[in-house]
Coordinates of C-alpha atoms and ligand atoms in Angstrom, one line a residue:
Chain A
M652 CA -21.8 -5.7 24.1
R653 CA -25.2 -5.8 22.5
V654 CA -28.5 -7.1 23.8
N655 CA -31.9 -7.7 22.4
V656 CA -35.0 -7.4 24.8
D657 CA -38.7 -8.0 24.5
L658 CA -40.6 -5.5 26.7
R659 CA -44.3 -5.2 27.5
L660 CA -45.6 -1.7 28.1
K661 CA -48.9 -0.3 29.3
D662 CA -51.0 0.8 26.2
V663 CA -51.1 4.4 27.3
P664 CA -49.2 7.4 25.9
G665 CA -45.6 8.1 27.1
Q666 CA -44.7 4.6 27.9
L667 CA -42.1 4.1 25.1
I668 CA -40.1 7.1 26.4
K669 CA -40.3 5.6 29.8
A670 CA -38.8 2.3 28.6
L671 CA -36.0 3.8 26.5
E672 CA -34.9 6.5 28.9
P673 CA -33.0 4.2 31.3
I674 CA -30.8 3.0 28.4
S675 CA -29.5 6.4 27.5
L676 CA -29.3 7.5 31.1
N677 CA -26.9 4.6 31.6
E678 CA -24.7 5.5 28.5
G679 CA -26.3 2.8 26.4
N680 CA -26.7 3.1 22.7
I681 CA -30.0 2.2 21.1
V682 CA -29.5 0.3 17.8
G683 CA -33.1 -0.5 16.9
V684 CA -36.7 -0.4 18.2
V685 CA -39.6 -2.4 16.8
H686 CA -42.9 -1.3 18.1
N687 CA -45.6 -4.0 17.8
H688 CA -48.9 -2.1 18.0
D689 CA -50.8 -5.2 16.9
L690 CA -49.5 -7.4 19.6
V691 CA -51.5 -6.5 22.6
T692 CA -51.7 -9.0 25.4
G693 CA -53.5 -8.3 28.6
G694 CA -53.7 -4.6 27.8
R695 CA -50.0 -4.4 27.2
I696 CA -48.2 -3.8 23.9
S697 CA -44.9 -5.4 23.0
V698 CA -41.7 -3.6 22.0
N699 CA -38.5 -5.1 20.9
V700 CA -35.3 -3.1 21.6
T701 CA -31.7 -3.7 20.6
F702 CA -29.0 -1.7 22.3
E703 CA -25.4 -1.7 23.2
Y704 CA -24.4 -1.3 26.9
K705 CA -21.2 -0.3 28.6
D706 CA -20.8 -3.0 31.2
Q707 CA -22.7 -5.5 33.4
R708 CA -23.3 -2.8 36.0
A709 CA -25.0 -0.5 33.5
L710 CA -27.2 -3.4 32.3
D711 CA -28.2 -4.2 35.8
A712 CA -29.1 -0.5 36.4
I713 CA -31.2 -0.5 33.3
S714 CA -33.1 -3.6 34.4
S715 CA -33.8 -2.3 37.8
A716 CA -35.0 1.1 36.3
W717 CA -37.5 -0.9 34.2
K718 CA -38.7 -2.8 37.2
E719 CA -39.3 0.5 39.1
R720 CA -41.2 2.0 36.1
G721 CA -43.4 -1.0 35.7
V722 CA -41.8 -2.1 32.4
E723 CA -42.1 -5.9 32.0
V724 CA -39.1 -7.7 30.5
V725 CA -40.3 -10.8 28.7
K726 CA -37.1 -12.0 27.2
M727 CA -33.4 -10.8 27.1
G728 CA -30.7 -12.2 24.9
E729 CA -27.1 -11.4 24.2
I730 CA -26.4 -10.7 20.6
F731 CA -22.9 -11.6 19.4
R732 CA -21.3 -9.5 16.8
T733 CA -19.8 -11.6 14.0
Y734 CA -16.9 -10.8 11.7
A735 CA -16.9 -12.1 8.1
A736 CA -13.6 -13.2 6.6
E737 CA -13.4 -13.8 2.9
Y738 CA -11.0 -16.0 0.9
L739 CA -10.6 -16.9 -2.7
L740 CA -8.7 -20.1 -3.5
V741 CA -7.5 -20.9 -7.1
G742 CA -6.0 -24.2 -8.0
D743 CA -6.7 -27.9 -8.3
L744 CA -9.4 -27.9 -5.7
T745 CA -10.8 -31.4 -5.7
H746 CA -14.0 -32.3 -3.9
A747 CA -12.0 -34.3 -1.4
I748 CA -9.8 -31.3 -0.5
L749 CA -12.8 -28.9 -0.4
R750 CA -14.4 -31.3 2.1
T751 CA -11.3 -31.4 4.3
I752 CA -11.1 -27.6 4.2
T753 CA -14.8 -27.2 5.1
E754 CA -14.7 -29.7 7.9
S755 CA -11.6 -28.2 9.4
I756 CA -12.8 -24.7 9.4
E757 CA -16.3 -25.6 10.7
G758 CA -14.6 -27.5 13.5
M759 CA -12.5 -24.4 14.6
E760 CA -13.4 -22.6 17.8
G761 CA -15.5 -19.5 17.4
V762 CA -16.6 -20.3 13.8
E763 CA -20.3 -19.5 13.4
T764 CA -21.1 -20.2 9.7
M765 CA -19.2 -20.9 6.5
D766 CA -20.4 -20.3 3.0
L767 CA -18.7 -21.7 0.0
Q768 CA -19.2 -20.9 -3.7
Y769 CA -17.3 -22.1 -6.7
S770 CA -17.2 -21.7 -10.3
L771 CA -17.4 -24.6 -12.7
A772 CA -14.0 -24.9 -14.1
T773 CA -14.1 -23.8 -17.7
G774 CA -11.5 -25.7 -19.6
T775 CA -8.7 -25.1 -17.2
A776 CA -7.5 -27.3 -14.3
D777 CA -7.8 -24.4 -12.0
R778 CA -11.0 -24.0 -10.1
S779 CA -11.8 -20.8 -8.1
V780 CA -13.6 -21.1 -4.8
L781 CA -14.9 -18.4 -2.6
L782 CA -15.1 -18.9 1.2
V783 CA -17.0 -16.6 3.5
V784 CA -16.5 -17.5 7.2
S785 CA -18.1 -15.7 10.0
V786 CA -16.5 -15.8 13.4
R787 CA -17.3 -14.5 16.9
E788 CA -13.9 -12.9 17.6
R789 CA -11.5 -11.1 15.4
E790 CA -8.6 -13.1 16.7
R791 CA -10.1 -16.3 15.2
V792 CA -9.5 -14.9 11.7
R793 CA -5.8 -15.4 12.3
D794 CA -6.3 -19.1 12.9
I795 CA -8.2 -19.4 9.6
D796 CA -5.6 -17.3 7.8
S797 CA -2.8 -19.6 8.9
Y798 CA -4.7 -22.8 8.2
L799 CA -5.6 -21.7 4.7
G800 CA -2.0 -20.3 4.2
A801 CA -0.6 -23.7 5.1
M802 CA -3.1 -25.6 2.9
S803 CA -2.3 -23.3 -0.1
E804 CA 1.4 -23.8 0.3
R805 CA 1.1 -27.6 0.5
H806 CA -1.3 -27.9 -2.5
D807 CA 0.0 -25.0 -4.5
F808 CA -3.2 -23.0 -4.4
L809 CA -3.3 -19.3 -5.0
L810 CA -4.8 -17.8 -1.8
I811 CA -6.5 -14.3 -2.0
R812 CA -7.5 -13.0 1.3
G813 CA -9.9 -10.1 2.1
M814 CA -8.6 -6.9 3.7
G815 CA -9.0 -8.2 7.3
V816 CA -11.7 -7.6 9.8
Chain B
M1485 CA 23.6 23.6 -6.2
R1486 CA 25.7 21.5 -8.6
L1487 CA 24.2 18.2 -9.8
A1488 CA 25.9 15.2 -11.3
L1489 CA 23.2 13.1 -13.2
V1490 CA 24.0 9.4 -13.6
G1491 CA 21.5 7.7 -16.0
F1492 CA 20.0 9.7 -18.8
G1493 CA 17.0 7.7 -19.9
T1494 CA 13.3 8.4 -19.4
V1495 CA 13.8 9.7 -15.9
G1496 CA 17.1 11.5 -16.5
Q1497 CA 15.8 13.4 -19.5
G1498 CA 12.5 14.2 -17.6
L1499 CA 14.6 15.6 -14.8
A1500 CA 16.7 17.7 -17.2
E1501 CA 13.5 19.1 -18.7
A1502 CA 12.1 19.9 -15.2
V1503 CA 15.3 21.7 -14.2
A1504 CA 15.0 23.9 -17.3
M1505 CA 11.3 24.5 -16.7
K1506 CA 11.6 25.4 -13.0
K1507 CA 14.8 27.5 -13.4
D1508 CA 13.0 30.8 -12.5
L1509 CA 11.0 29.4 -9.7
I1510 CA 14.1 28.0 -8.0
Y1511 CA 15.9 31.2 -8.5
D1512 CA 13.0 33.3 -7.0
R1513 CA 12.7 31.0 -4.0
F1514 CA 16.3 30.2 -3.2
G1515 CA 18.4 32.7 -5.1
T1516 CA 20.4 29.9 -6.7
E1517 CA 20.2 27.5 -9.6
L1518 CA 20.2 23.7 -10.1
R1519 CA 23.3 23.5 -12.2
I1520 CA 24.0 20.3 -14.1
V1521 CA 27.8 19.9 -14.0
A1522 CA 28.0 16.4 -15.3
A1523 CA 25.7 13.8 -17.0
F1524 CA 26.4 10.1 -17.7
D1525 CA 24.7 7.4 -19.7
S1526 CA 25.9 3.8 -20.1
R1527 CA 28.8 4.7 -22.4
T1528 CA 29.2 8.5 -22.7
Y1529 CA 29.3 11.6 -20.6
A1530 CA 29.3 15.4 -20.7
M1531 CA 30.9 17.7 -18.1
D1532 CA 31.2 21.4 -17.5
P1533 CA 31.8 23.1 -14.2
R1534 CA 30.0 26.2 -15.5
G1535 CA 26.9 24.2 -16.2
L1536 CA 25.5 22.1 -19.1
K1537 CA 22.4 23.2 -20.9
P1538 CA 19.7 20.7 -19.9
L1539 CA 17.6 20.9 -23.0
E1540 CA 20.7 20.5 -25.3
L1541 CA 21.6 17.4 -23.4
V1542 CA 18.1 16.0 -24.0
A1543 CA 18.2 16.9 -27.7
R1544 CA 21.6 15.3 -28.2
K1545 CA 20.6 12.1 -26.4
Q1546 CA 17.4 11.9 -28.4
A1547 CA 19.3 12.3 -31.7
G1548 CA 21.0 9.1 -30.7
K1549 CA 24.4 10.7 -30.3
G1550 CA 25.1 9.9 -26.7
L1551 CA 25.9 12.7 -24.3
G1552 CA 29.3 13.6 -25.5
R1553 CA 32.6 11.8 -25.1
T1554 CA 33.1 8.1 -24.4
R1555 CA 33.6 7.4 -20.8
P1556 CA 37.2 6.3 -20.2
K1557 CA 36.6 4.6 -16.8
S1558 CA 33.7 3.7 -14.5
V1559 CA 31.2 6.3 -13.3
A1560 CA 32.3 5.7 -9.7
E1561 CA 35.9 6.5 -10.5
M1562 CA 35.0 9.6 -12.3
L1563 CA 32.7 10.7 -9.5
R1564 CA 35.6 10.6 -7.1
E1565 CA 37.4 13.2 -9.1
L1566 CA 34.5 15.4 -9.9
D1567 CA 33.4 18.6 -8.1
Y1568 CA 29.7 18.5 -7.4
D1569 CA 27.2 18.8 -4.6
V1570 CA 24.5 16.2 -5.3
L1571 CA 24.5 12.9 -7.1
V1572 CA 21.2 12.2 -8.9
E1573 CA 21.3 8.4 -9.5
M1574 CA 18.9 7.2 -12.2
T1575 CA 20.4 4.0 -13.7
P1576 CA 18.3 0.9 -14.2
T1577 CA 17.0 -0.9 -11.1
N1578 CA 18.8 -4.2 -10.5
I1579 CA 17.3 -6.4 -7.9
E1580 CA 20.0 -9.0 -8.1
D1581 CA 23.1 -7.1 -6.8
A1582 CA 21.9 -3.4 -7.0
E1583 CA 24.7 -2.4 -9.4
P1584 CA 25.8 0.0 -10.8
G1585 CA 23.5 2.1 -8.6
Y1586 CA 24.9 0.8 -5.2
T1587 CA 28.5 1.6 -6.0
N1588 CA 27.6 5.0 -7.4
I1589 CA 25.6 6.0 -4.4
R1590 CA 28.1 4.6 -2.0
T1591 CA 31.0 6.5 -3.7
A1592 CA 29.1 9.8 -3.4
L1593 CA 28.2 9.3 0.2
E1594 CA 31.8 8.4 1.0
C1595 CA 32.9 11.6 -0.6
C1596 CA 30.3 13.5 1.6
R1597 CA 27.9 14.4 -1.2
D1598 CA 24.2 14.4 -0.9
V1599 CA 22.4 11.8 -3.0
V1600 CA 18.9 11.8 -4.7
T1601 CA 17.9 8.6 -6.5
S1602 CA 15.0 7.0 -8.4
N1603 CA 16.8 3.6 -8.4
K1604 CA 15.1 1.0 -6.2
G1605 CA 17.8 -1.7 -6.2
P1606 CA 20.3 -0.1 -3.8
L1607 CA 17.6 0.8 -1.2
A1608 CA 15.6 -2.4 -1.5
L1609 CA 18.8 -4.5 -0.9
R1610 CA 21.2 -2.3 1.2
F1611 CA 19.0 0.3 2.9
R1612 CA 20.6 0.3 6.3
T1613 CA 24.2 0.3 5.0
L1614 CA 23.5 3.4 2.8
D1615 CA 21.4 5.1 5.4
E1616 CA 24.1 4.7 8.1
L1617 CA 26.8 5.9 5.8
A1618 CA 24.9 9.0 5.0
R1619 CA 24.2 9.8 8.6
K1620 CA 27.8 9.1 9.6
N1621 CA 29.0 11.6 6.9
G1622 CA 26.4 14.2 7.7
V1623 CA 24.8 14.1 4.2
E1624 CA 21.4 13.2 3.0
L1625 CA 20.2 10.3 1.0
R1626 CA 16.8 11.0 -0.6
F1627 CA 14.6 8.7 -2.6
E1628 CA 11.1 9.9 -3.1
A1629 CA 11.1 8.8 -6.7
T1630 CA 11.7 5.1 -5.8
V1631 CA 8.2 4.6 -4.6
G1632 CA 4.9 5.7 -6.1
G1633 CA 6.2 8.0 -8.8
A1634 CA 4.5 11.4 -8.3
T1635 CA 2.8 10.5 -5.0
P1636 CA 4.8 12.3 -2.2
I1637 CA 4.7 9.3 0.2
I1638 CA 8.2 9.3 1.6
N1639 CA 8.7 13.0 2.2
L1640 CA 5.2 13.3 3.6
S1641 CA 5.9 10.6 6.1
R1642 CA 9.5 11.5 7.0
E1643 CA 8.9 15.3 7.2
L1644 CA 5.3 16.4 7.8
L1645 CA 4.4 13.3 9.8
M1646 CA 7.7 13.0 11.7
A1647 CA 5.9 13.2 15.0
E1648 CA 3.6 10.3 14.2
K1649 CA 4.0 6.6 14.8
V1650 CA 3.0 4.9 11.6
E1651 CA 1.3 1.7 12.7
S1652 CA 0.5 0.1 9.4
M1653 CA 0.6 0.7 5.7
K1654 CA -1.3 -0.8 2.8
G1655 CA -0.9 0.2 -0.8
I1656 CA -1.0 -0.4 -4.5
L1657 CA 2.6 0.3 -5.7
N1658 CA 2.6 -1.0 -9.3
G1659 CA 0.5 0.7 -11.9
T1660 CA 0.9 -2.1 -14.5
C1661 CA -0.7 -4.7 -12.2
N1662 CA -3.4 -2.4 -11.2
F1663 CA -4.2 -1.7 -14.9
I1664 CA -4.4 -5.4 -15.6
L1665 CA -6.6 -6.2 -12.6
S1666 CA -8.9 -3.3 -13.3
R1667 CA -9.4 -4.3 -17.0
M1668 CA -10.0 -7.9 -16.0
G1669 CA -12.7 -6.8 -13.5
E1670 CA -14.3 -4.1 -15.6
E1671 CA -14.3 -5.8 -18.9
G1672 CA -14.4 -9.5 -17.9
L1673 CA -11.3 -10.2 -20.0
P1674 CA -8.8 -13.0 -19.3
F1675 CA -5.4 -12.3 -17.8
E1676 CA -3.3 -13.2 -20.9
Y1677 CA -5.3 -10.9 -23.1
V1678 CA -5.1 -7.8 -20.8
L1679 CA -1.3 -8.4 -20.3
K1680 CA -0.8 -8.3 -24.1
E1681 CA -2.9 -5.2 -24.2
A1682 CA -0.8 -3.6 -21.5
Q1683 CA 2.4 -4.5 -23.4
E1684 CA 1.0 -2.9 -26.6
M1685 CA 0.1 0.3 -24.7
G1686 CA 3.6 0.5 -23.2
Y1687 CA 2.5 -0.1 -19.6
A1688 CA 4.3 -3.5 -19.4
E1689 CA 7.7 -4.6 -20.5
A1690 CA 8.3 -7.4 -23.0
D1691 CA 9.4 -9.5 -20.0
P1692 CA 6.6 -8.6 -17.6
S1693 CA 7.7 -10.7 -14.6
Y1694 CA 9.2 -7.7 -12.8
D1695 CA 5.7 -6.2 -12.5
I1696 CA 3.3 -9.1 -12.5
D1697 CA 5.3 -11.4 -10.1
G1698 CA 5.3 -8.6 -7.6
I1699 CA 9.1 -7.9 -7.7
D1700 CA 8.7 -4.2 -8.3
S1701 CA 6.0 -3.9 -5.6
A1702 CA 8.1 -5.9 -3.1
S1703 CA 11.1 -3.7 -3.7
K1704 CA 9.1 -0.6 -3.0
L1705 CA 7.4 -2.1 0.0
A1706 CA 10.8 -3.0 1.5
I1707 CA 11.9 0.7 1.0
L1708 CA 8.7 1.9 2.7
A1709 CA 9.1 -0.5 5.6
N1710 CA 12.6 0.8 6.2
A1711 CA 12.1 4.4 5.6
I1712 CA 8.7 5.0 7.2
M1713 CA 8.3 2.2 9.8
G1714 CA 12.0 2.1 10.9
M1715 CA 12.3 -1.6 10.1
D1716 CA 15.4 -3.4 8.9
V1717 CA 14.3 -5.5 5.9
T1718 CA 15.4 -6.1 2.4
Y1719 CA 13.5 -7.1 -0.7
H1720 CA 14.2 -10.8 0.2
D1721 CA 12.2 -10.4 3.5
V1722 CA 9.0 -9.5 1.6
R1723 CA 6.6 -12.4 1.3
R1724 CA 5.5 -12.2 -2.3
T1725 CA 2.7 -13.5 -4.5
G1726 CA 2.1 -12.1 -8.0
I1727 CA -1.0 -11.9 -10.2
R1728 CA -0.3 -14.5 -12.9
R1729 CA -2.7 -17.1 -11.6
I1730 CA -5.7 -14.9 -11.1
T1731 CA -8.6 -16.3 -13.2
Q1732 CA -11.6 -14.7 -14.6
E1733 CA -13.7 -16.9 -12.4
A1734 CA -11.9 -15.6 -9.3
V1735 CA -12.6 -12.0 -10.4
E1736 CA -16.3 -12.9 -11.0
L1737 CA -16.7 -14.6 -7.6
A1738 CA -15.1 -11.6 -5.9
A1739 CA -17.5 -9.2 -7.8
K1740 CA -20.5 -11.2 -6.5
E1741 CA -19.4 -10.1 -3.0
R1742 CA -18.9 -6.5 -4.2
K1743 CA -15.2 -6.8 -4.1
V1744 CA -12.3 -6.2 -6.6
I1745 CA -9.0 -8.0 -6.7
R1746 CA -5.9 -5.8 -6.3
L1747 CA -2.2 -6.4 -5.7
I1748 CA -1.7 -5.0 -2.2
G1749 CA 1.5 -4.4 -0.3
E1750 CA 1.1 -4.4 3.4
V1751 CA 3.4 -3.7 6.3
N1752 CA 2.1 -4.2 9.8
G1753 CA 3.2 -5.7 13.1
E1754 CA 3.2 -9.2 11.6
G1755 CA 5.5 -8.6 8.6
V1756 CA 5.9 -7.3 5.1
E1757 CA 3.8 -8.9 2.3
V1758 CA 2.8 -8.3 -1.3
A1759 CA -0.2 -10.4 -2.5
P1760 CA -3.4 -10.2 -4.4
R1761 CA -6.3 -9.3 -2.0
M1762 CA -10.1 -8.8 -2.2
V1763 CA -10.8 -5.1 -1.7
P1764 CA -14.4 -4.0 -1.0
L1765 CA -15.8 -1.5 -3.5
G1766 CA -15.6 2.0 -2.0
H1767 CA -12.5 1.2 0.0
P1768 CA -9.6 3.7 -0.5
L1769 CA -7.6 1.0 -2.1
A1770 CA -10.2 0.0 -4.6
I1771 CA -8.8 2.3 -7.3
S1772 CA -8.7 1.6 -11.0
G1773 CA -6.2 2.2 -13.8
T1774 CA -2.5 2.8 -13.5
L1775 CA -2.8 4.9 -10.3
N1776 CA -0.8 4.2 -7.2
V1777 CA -2.2 4.6 -3.6
L1778 CA -0.9 4.3 -0.1
H1779 CA -3.2 4.1 2.9
M1780 CA -1.6 4.4 6.4
H1781 CA -2.6 4.5 10.0
T1782 CA -0.8 6.6 12.5
D1783 CA -1.3 7.1 16.2
L1784 CA -2.3 10.8 16.1
A1785 CA -3.7 11.4 12.6
G1786 CA -5.5 8.1 12.1
A1787 CA -6.0 7.1 8.5
I1788 CA -4.3 9.0 5.7
T1789 CA -4.5 8.1 2.0
V1790 CA -2.3 9.4 -0.8
V1791 CA -3.2 8.7 -4.4
G1792 CA -1.3 9.7 -7.5
R1793 CA 0.4 8.7 -10.7
G1794 CA 2.9 5.9 -10.1
A1795 CA 5.3 6.4 -13.0
G1796 CA 6.2 8.4 -16.0
R1797 CA 8.8 10.9 -17.3
K1798 CA 7.3 14.1 -15.7
E1799 CA 5.9 12.4 -12.7
T1800 CA 9.2 10.8 -11.6
A1801 CA 10.9 14.1 -12.3
S1802 CA 8.4 15.7 -9.9
A1803 CA 9.5 13.4 -7.1
I1804 CA 13.2 14.1 -7.8
M1805 CA 12.5 17.8 -7.8
S1806 CA 10.8 17.5 -4.4
D1807 CA 14.0 15.9 -3.0
L1808 CA 16.2 18.6 -4.6
V1809 CA 14.0 21.3 -3.1
G1810 CA 14.4 19.6 0.2
L1811 CA 18.1 19.9 -0.1
L1812 CA 17.9 23.5 -1.1
K1813 CA 15.8 24.3 2.0
R1814 CA 18.2 22.5 4.2
N1815 CA 21.1 24.4 2.7
A1816 CA 19.2 27.7 3.2
C1817 CA 18.8 26.8 6.9
L1818 CA 22.4 25.6 7.4
L1819 CA 23.9 28.7 5.8
N1820 CA 21.5 31.0 7.5
G1821 CA 20.0 32.4 4.4
R1822 CA 23.1 32.0 2.2
V1823 CA 22.8 29.0 -0.1
K1824 CA 25.4 26.9 -2.0
Ligands
LIG1156 N1 10.4 5.3 -15.7 C1 9.7 5.6 -14.6 O1 8.6 6.0 -14.7 C2 10.4 5.4 -13.3 C3 9.6 5.7 -12.1 C4 10.2 5.5 -10.9 C5 11.5 5.1 -10.8 N2 12.2 4.7 -11.9 C6 13.6 4.2 -11.8 O2 14.5 5.2 -12.3 C7 15.6 4.5 -12.9 C8 15.7 5.0 -14.3 O3 14.6 4.6 -15.0 P1 14.4 5.0 -16.6 O4 13.0 4.7 -16.9 O5 14.9 6.3 -16.8 O6 15.3 3.9 -17.2 P2 16.0 4.0 -18.7 O7 15.1 4.8 -19.6 O8 16.3 2.6 -19.1 O9 17.3 4.8 -18.5 C9 18.4 4.3 -17.8 C10 19.6 5.1 -18.0 O10 20.7 4.6 -17.3 C11 21.8 4.5 -18.1 N3 22.8 3.5 -17.7 C12 22.6 2.1 -17.8 N4 23.7 1.5 -17.2 C13 24.5 2.5 -16.8 C14 25.8 2.5 -16.2 N5 26.4 1.4 -15.9 N6 26.4 3.7 -16.0 C15 25.8 4.8 -16.3 N7 24.5 4.9 -16.9 C16 23.9 3.7 -17.1 C17 21.2 4.2 -19.5 O11 22.2 4.5 -20.5 P3 21.9 4.4 -22.1 O12 21.0 5.7 -22.3 O13 23.2 4.6 -22.7 O14 21.2 3.2 -22.3 C18 20.1 5.2 -19.5 O15 20.4 6.5 -19.8 C19 15.4 3.0 -12.7 O16 16.1 2.6 -11.6 C20 13.9 2.9 -12.6 O17 13.5 1.8 -11.8 C21 11.7 4.9 -13.2

């Protein structure tokens, strides 16, 4: 699990180490640190940290260590990892069918965003469409796979999947 | 070890040449020879218990004279009467009823002979029947040459990786399709144009459907699923989509996402499928040209990738030689140092 936090530290040397130490002590994995030297409020500077933590207990331990050390937590938000699944469809993809596909996929559980690109058909009846869908959980990709599989069978589209997430 | 060669086309002649070329090596390692005691093509045959000269057979065949005398009866009937140790079956692949390969192989196994084959039909359609017959009679059925030409996929998995559980396999098993898709991607050429080019270069047959509709890949994938993942499937169980309908626009859209389109065979917990897929650049399966590749995941070793030439006279002979060497090694063990 991944989390992003806004911290306020005293503007004196050694504070950053003090703030990051509890993360590694609790088997967390620091993914990124943004140090905002310019953003000083009330004698405190702001630091934004992204890290992965083991479980809720580890996250609680990190939070209480910060409290003890006088590190102020301004904001903490869970970051969800997303998985991108790609599909190419080739066939007689009318606007009406594309709309149905878009609406169905966007309405599926766990779907975050969907991007659609298509070529302008050049002379042939077959149009090629690229779909990139990002989902919260890997398992959701299977739902999209089977939906597009069934659509392709019904409408005689060629379906080209990615290599899986 | 006495060999009966059935089928003397590209592969049969390549094998005869390899036998001649590796004569000393085989003698040094095993103290024996690979002796060709019979050879058959579709109409003629040659036979000599003291051994036929491999290069003379090739020369005779290339002069258009056949191998010798006209065959009076079926190969299978003649095999029943012949004295030999290993049948090397190299007749054309037939994905309708697997003949004549199936009957030839079955006959040899029934007579308790080992079999080495490059013919996909019998294994893609009747794998379990033949495998069980070989086990029951205590002989070996080896088929490295049926999948991936010179890539040692089958023997690698069945011998060196015997202690592993192979959890999934993905691969490119047809060089013709890979050539076509690579050219479309790299040169921006349409499918029909590249297909014609492949035919002119001898990579694709006049009737290309066997390659481009995924029939060849599906046959090979069925063999891998049975041989390596212990499944019980035939060619007909493989979900199959070919590459005919892939447009230039589709290739371009994939390229925008830094992906190439390749015909991929996949075996996993969910089934067996051959279909075009989008492969990220830099992925082990994003290879170009006529190469073949197999990427597998096992429980202990993790990911393993094998890449190599998928077809050709010498390349296929290499795979058959690896099977024959496997038999020589087994004989050496069985006879405690003495070999047949
Ligand atoms: N070529 C490759 O790179 C490659 C790679 C892997 C696997 N394979 C497989 O290996 C096998 C042989 O391929 P190939 O390229 O050598 O084919 P090929 O050049 O067409 O040769 C086939 C041979 O089989 C003979 N034959 C046909 N019907 C027969 C019958 N009823 N009884 C006895 N012999 C018969 C033919 O006789 P005639 O000479 O009289 O026509 C010919 O000698 C095929 O199953 C193929 O799928 C080929």
